[in-house]
mmCIF file of C-alpha atoms in Angstrom:
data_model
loop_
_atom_site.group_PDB
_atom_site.id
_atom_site.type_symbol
_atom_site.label_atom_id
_atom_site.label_comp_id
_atom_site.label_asym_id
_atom_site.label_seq_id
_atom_site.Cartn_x
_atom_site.Cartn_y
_atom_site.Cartn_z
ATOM 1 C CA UNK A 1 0.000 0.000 0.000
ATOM 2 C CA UNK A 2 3.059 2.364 0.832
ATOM 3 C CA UNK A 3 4.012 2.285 -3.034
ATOM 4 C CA UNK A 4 3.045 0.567 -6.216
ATOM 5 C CA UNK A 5 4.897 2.552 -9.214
ATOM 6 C CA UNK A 6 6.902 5.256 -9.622
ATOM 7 C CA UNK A 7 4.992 8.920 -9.030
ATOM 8 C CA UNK A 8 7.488 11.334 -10.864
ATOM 9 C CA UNK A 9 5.484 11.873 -13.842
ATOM 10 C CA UNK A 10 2.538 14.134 -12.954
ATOM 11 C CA UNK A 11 -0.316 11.643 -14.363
ATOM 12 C CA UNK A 12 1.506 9.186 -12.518
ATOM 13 C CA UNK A 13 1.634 11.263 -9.716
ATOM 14 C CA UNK A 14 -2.111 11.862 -9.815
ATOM 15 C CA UNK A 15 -2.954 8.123 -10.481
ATOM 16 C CA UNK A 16 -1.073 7.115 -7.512
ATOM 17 C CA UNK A 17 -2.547 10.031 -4.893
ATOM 18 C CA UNK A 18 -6.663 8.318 -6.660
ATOM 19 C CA UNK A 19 -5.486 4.712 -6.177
ATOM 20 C CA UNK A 20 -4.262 5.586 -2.293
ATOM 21 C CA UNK A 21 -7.233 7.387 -1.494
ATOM 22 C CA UNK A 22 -8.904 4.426 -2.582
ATOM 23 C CA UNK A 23 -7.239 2.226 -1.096
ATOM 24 C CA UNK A 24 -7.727 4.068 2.183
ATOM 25 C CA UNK A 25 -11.138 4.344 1.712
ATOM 26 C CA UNK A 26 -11.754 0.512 1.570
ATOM 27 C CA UNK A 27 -9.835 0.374 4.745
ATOM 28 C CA UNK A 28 -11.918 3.228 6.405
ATOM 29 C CA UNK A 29 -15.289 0.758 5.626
ATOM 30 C CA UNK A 30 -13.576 -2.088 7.235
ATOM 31 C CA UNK A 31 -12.888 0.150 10.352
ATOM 32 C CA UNK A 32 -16.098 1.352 10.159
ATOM 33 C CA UNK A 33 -17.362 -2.346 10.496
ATOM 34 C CA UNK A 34 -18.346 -2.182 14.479
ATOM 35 C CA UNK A 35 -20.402 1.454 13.562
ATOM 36 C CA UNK A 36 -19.319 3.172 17.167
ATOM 37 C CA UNK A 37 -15.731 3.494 15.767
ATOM 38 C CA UNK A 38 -16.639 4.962 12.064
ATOM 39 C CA UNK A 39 -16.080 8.472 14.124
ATOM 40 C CA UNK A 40 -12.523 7.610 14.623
ATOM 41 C CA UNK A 41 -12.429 5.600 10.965
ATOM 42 C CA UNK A 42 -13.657 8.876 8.923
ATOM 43 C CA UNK A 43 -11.559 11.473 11.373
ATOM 44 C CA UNK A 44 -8.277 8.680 10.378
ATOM 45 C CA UNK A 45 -9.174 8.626 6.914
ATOM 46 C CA UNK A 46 -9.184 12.602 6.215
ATOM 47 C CA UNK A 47 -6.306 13.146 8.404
ATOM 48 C CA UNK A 48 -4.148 10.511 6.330
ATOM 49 C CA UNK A 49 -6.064 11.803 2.864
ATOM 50 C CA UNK A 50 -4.558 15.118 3.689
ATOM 51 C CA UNK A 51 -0.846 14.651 5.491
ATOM 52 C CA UNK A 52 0.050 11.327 3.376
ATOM 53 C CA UNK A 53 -1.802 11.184 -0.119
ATOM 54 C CA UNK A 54 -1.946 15.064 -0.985
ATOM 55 C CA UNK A 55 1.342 15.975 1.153
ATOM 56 C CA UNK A 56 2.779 13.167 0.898
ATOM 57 C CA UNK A 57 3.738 12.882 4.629
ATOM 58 C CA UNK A 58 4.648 9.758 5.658
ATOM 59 C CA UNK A 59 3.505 6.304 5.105
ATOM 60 C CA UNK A 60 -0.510 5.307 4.446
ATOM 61 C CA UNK A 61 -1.123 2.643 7.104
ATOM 62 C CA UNK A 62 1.230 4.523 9.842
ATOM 63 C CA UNK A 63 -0.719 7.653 9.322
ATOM 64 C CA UNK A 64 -3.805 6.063 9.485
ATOM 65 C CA UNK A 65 -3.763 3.737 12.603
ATOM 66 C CA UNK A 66 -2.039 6.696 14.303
ATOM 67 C CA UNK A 67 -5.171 9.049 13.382
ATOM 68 C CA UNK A 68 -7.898 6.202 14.515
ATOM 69 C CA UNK A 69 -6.451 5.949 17.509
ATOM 70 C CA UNK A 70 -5.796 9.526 18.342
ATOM 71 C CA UNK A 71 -9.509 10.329 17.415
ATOM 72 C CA UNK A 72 -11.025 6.778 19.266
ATOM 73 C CA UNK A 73 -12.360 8.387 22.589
ATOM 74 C CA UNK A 74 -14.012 11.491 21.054
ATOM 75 C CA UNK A 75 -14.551 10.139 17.715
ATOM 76 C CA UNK A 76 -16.947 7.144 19.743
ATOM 77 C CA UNK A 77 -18.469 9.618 21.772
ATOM 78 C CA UNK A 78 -19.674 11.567 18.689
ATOM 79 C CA UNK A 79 -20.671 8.773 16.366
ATOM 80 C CA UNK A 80 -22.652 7.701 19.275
ATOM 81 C CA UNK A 81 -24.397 11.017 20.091
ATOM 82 C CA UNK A 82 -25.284 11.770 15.720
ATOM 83 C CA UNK A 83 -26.493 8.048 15.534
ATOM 84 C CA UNK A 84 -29.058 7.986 18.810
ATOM 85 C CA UNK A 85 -29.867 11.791 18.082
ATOM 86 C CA UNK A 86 -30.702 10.546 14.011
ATOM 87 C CA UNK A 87 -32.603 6.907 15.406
ATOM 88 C CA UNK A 88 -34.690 8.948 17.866
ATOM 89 C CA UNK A 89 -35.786 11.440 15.612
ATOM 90 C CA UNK A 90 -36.589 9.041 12.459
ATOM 91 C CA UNK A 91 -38.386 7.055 15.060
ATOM 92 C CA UNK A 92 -40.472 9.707 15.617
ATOM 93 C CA UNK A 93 -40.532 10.674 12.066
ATOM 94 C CA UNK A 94 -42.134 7.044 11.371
ATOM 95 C CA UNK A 95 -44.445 7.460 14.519
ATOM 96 C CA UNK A 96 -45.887 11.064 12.875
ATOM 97 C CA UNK A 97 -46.413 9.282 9.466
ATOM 98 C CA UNK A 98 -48.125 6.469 11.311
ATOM 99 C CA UNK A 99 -50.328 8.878 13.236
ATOM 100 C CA UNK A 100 -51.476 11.506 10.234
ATOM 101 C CA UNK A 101 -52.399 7.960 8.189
ATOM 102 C CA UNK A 102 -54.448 6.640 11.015
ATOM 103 C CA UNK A 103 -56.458 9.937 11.667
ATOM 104 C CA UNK A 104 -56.164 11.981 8.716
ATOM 105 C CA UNK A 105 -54.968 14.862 10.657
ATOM 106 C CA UNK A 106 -51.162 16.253 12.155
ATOM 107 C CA UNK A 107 -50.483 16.387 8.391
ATOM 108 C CA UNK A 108 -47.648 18.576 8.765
ATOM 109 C CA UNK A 109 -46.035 16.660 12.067
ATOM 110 C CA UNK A 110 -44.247 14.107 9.854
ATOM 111 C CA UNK A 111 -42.685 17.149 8.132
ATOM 112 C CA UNK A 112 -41.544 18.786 11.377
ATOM 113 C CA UNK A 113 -40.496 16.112 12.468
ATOM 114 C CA UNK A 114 -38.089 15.095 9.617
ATOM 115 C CA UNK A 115 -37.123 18.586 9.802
ATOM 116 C CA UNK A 116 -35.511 17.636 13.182
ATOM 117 C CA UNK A 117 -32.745 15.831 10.798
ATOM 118 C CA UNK A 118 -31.751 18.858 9.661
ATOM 119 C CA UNK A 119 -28.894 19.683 12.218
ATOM 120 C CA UNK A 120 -27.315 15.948 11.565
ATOM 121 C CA UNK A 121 -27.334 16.822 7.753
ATOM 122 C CA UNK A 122 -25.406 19.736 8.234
ATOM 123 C CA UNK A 123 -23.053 18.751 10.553
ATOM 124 C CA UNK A 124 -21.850 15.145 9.609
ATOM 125 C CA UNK A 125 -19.534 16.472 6.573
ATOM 126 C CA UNK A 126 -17.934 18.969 8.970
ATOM 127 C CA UNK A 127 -17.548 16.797 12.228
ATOM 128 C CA UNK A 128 -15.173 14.429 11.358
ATOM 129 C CA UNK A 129 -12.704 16.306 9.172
ATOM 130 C CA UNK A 130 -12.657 18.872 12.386
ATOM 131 C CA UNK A 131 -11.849 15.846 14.751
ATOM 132 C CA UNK A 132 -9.025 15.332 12.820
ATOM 133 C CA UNK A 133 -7.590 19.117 12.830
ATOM 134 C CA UNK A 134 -8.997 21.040 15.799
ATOM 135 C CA UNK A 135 -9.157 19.801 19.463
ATOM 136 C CA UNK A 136 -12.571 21.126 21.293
ATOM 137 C CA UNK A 137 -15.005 19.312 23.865
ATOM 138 C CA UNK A 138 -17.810 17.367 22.327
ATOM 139 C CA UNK A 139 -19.935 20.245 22.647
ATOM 140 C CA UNK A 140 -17.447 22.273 21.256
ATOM 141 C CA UNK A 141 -17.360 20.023 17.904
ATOM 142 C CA UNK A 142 -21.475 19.794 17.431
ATOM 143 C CA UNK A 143 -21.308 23.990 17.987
ATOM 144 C CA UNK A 144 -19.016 24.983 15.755
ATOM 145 C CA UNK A 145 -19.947 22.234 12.794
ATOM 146 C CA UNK A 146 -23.230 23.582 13.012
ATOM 147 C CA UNK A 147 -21.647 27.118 12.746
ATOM 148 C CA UNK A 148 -19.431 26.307 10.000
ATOM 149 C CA UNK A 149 -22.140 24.705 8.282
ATOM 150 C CA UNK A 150 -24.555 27.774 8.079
ATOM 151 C CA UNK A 151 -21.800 30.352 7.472
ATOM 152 C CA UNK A 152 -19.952 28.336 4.845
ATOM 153 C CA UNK A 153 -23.470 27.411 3.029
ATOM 154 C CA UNK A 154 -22.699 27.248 -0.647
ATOM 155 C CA UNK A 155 -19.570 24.939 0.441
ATOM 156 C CA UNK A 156 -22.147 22.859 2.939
ATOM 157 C CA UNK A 157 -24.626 22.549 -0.156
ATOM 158 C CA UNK A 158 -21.695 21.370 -2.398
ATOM 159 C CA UNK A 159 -20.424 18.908 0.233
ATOM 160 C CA UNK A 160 -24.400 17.702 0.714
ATOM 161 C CA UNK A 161 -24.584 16.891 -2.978
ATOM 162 C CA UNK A 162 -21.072 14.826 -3.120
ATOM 163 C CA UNK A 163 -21.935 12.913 -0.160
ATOM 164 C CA UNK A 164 -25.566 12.407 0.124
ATOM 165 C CA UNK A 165 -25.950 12.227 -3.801
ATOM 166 C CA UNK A 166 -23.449 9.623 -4.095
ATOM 167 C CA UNK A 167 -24.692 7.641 -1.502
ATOM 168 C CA UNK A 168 -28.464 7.981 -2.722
ATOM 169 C CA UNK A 169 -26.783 7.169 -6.462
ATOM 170 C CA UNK A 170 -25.563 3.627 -5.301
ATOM 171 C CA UNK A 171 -29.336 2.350 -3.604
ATOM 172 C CA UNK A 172 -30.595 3.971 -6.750
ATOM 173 C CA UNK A 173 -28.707 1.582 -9.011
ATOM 174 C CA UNK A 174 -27.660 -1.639 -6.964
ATOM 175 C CA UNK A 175 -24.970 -1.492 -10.272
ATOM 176 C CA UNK A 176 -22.898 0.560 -8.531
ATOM 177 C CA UNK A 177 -23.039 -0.657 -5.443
ATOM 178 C CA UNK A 178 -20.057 -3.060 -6.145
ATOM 179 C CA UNK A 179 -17.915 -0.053 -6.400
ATOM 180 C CA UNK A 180 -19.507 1.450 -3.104
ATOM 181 C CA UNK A 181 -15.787 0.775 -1.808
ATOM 182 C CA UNK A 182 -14.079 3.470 -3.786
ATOM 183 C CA UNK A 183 -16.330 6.145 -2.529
ATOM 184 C CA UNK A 184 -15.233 6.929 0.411
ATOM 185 C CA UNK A 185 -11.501 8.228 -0.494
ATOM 186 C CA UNK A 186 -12.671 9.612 -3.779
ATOM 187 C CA UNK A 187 -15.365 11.543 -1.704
ATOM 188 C CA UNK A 188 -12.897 12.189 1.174
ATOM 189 C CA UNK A 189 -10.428 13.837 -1.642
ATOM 190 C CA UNK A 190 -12.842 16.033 -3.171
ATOM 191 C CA UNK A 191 -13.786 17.351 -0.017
ATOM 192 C CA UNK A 192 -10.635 17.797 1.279
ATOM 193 C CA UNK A 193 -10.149 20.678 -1.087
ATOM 194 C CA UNK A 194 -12.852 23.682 -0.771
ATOM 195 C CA UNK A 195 -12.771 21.968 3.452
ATOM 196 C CA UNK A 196 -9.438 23.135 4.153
ATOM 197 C CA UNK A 197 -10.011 26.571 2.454
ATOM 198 C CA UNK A 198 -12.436 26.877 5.411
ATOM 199 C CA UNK A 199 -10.051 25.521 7.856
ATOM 200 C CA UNK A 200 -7.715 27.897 7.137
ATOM 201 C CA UNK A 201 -10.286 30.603 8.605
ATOM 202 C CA UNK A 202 -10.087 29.049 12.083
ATOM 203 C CA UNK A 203 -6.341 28.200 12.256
ATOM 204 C CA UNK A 204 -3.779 30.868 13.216
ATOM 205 C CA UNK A 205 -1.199 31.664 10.720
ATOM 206 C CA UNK A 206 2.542 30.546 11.406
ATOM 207 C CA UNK A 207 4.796 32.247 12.776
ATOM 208 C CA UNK A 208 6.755 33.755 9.879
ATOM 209 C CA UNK A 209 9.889 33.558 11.529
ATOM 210 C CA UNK A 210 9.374 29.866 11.657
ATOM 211 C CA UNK A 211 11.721 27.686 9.580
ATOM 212 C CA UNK A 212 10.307 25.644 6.138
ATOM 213 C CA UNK A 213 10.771 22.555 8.291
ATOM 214 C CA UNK A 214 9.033 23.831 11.134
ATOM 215 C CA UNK A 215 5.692 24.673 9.564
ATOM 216 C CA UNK A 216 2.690 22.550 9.980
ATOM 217 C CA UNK A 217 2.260 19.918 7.326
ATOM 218 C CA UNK A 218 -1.490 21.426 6.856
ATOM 219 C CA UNK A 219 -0.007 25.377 5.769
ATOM 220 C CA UNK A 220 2.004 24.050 3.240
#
């Protein structure tokens, strides 16, 4: 996984960084696999998307493992705390469209109810990729996601389309499902890009007195 050809021609370059990414991906699902550690999984894969594959710092399977289990604790707690918050509310989403079919009436609950999704949509393409950079309390992640979310909308409505289109594009056509696999780092790439433009808002500059060698990977 560390190497597989020689990456000094540019399209080689660029065929090596897609087949990583990947390649990471896949291993992110596998991670995934127990669903309370996909927090850590998805924090491990950006984090080793960006330093390894489009820095090229370090190796692919070091980065990673050393990402999952940096993120593990918090990345638990928040997978745990998006995925009640999301069963509780589609519960009562399915309870609403249950009632309003029975009596005819509360025809708009089921729509206020789904509604209540809305804050887990806008969040989950933010909280990970922050778990991997910035270092807050839980609260602290679920507050500024949301904030980041509504006052980087165009970007949020961009990332919404990449990940929630893709993912609606494989149930679509069970076709594609065989290459669900790839998604994940392809997505994870994409998203890197317009993402850390953001980032860059809510990290402070380095020093400029500081030494090439002593800048953080990410301000390169």
């Amino acid at each position: 996984m560390e190497s597989f050809f020689s990456a000094d021609i540019p399209l080689f370059r660029w065929i090596y960084k897609l087949v990583n990414a990947v390649l990471l991906g896949a291993l992110c699902m596998v991670c995934c696999i127990p669903v309370v550690t996909s927090g850590a999984a998805l924090a491990a894969l950006y984090y080793t998307v960006m330093k390894a594959v489009r820095h090229e710092r370090g190796g692919f399977l070091r980065t990673y493992f050393f990402a999952f289990k940096a993120n593990l604790k918090k990345g638990t707690v928040l997978s745990l705390l998006l995925l009640g918050y999301t069963a509780v509310v589609g519960y009562g989403t399915w309870i609403s469209i249950q009632l309003s079919r029975a009596s005819g009436t509360f025809l708009l609950l089921p729509y206020v109810a789904g509604a209540m999704l809305l804050p887990v949509l806008l969040i989950f393409p933010y909280i990970f990729p922050v778990l991997s950079r910035f270092e807050y309390s839980i609260g602290g992640y679920l507050t500024n996601c949301l904030y980041m979310s509504i006052r980087h909308f165009p970007e949020t409505l961009l990332f919404g389309v990449l990940l929630y289109g893709s993912v609606f594009l494989v149930f679509l056509i069970p076709q594609l499902m065989f290459a669900a696999y790839a998604l994940p780092g392809l997505l994870c790439l994409l998203v890197s890009v317009p993402m850390e433009k953001i980032f860059r808002r809510y990290m402070p500059k380095p020093d400029e007195d500081l030494k090439p060698e002593e800048i953080p990977w990410y301000w390169e």
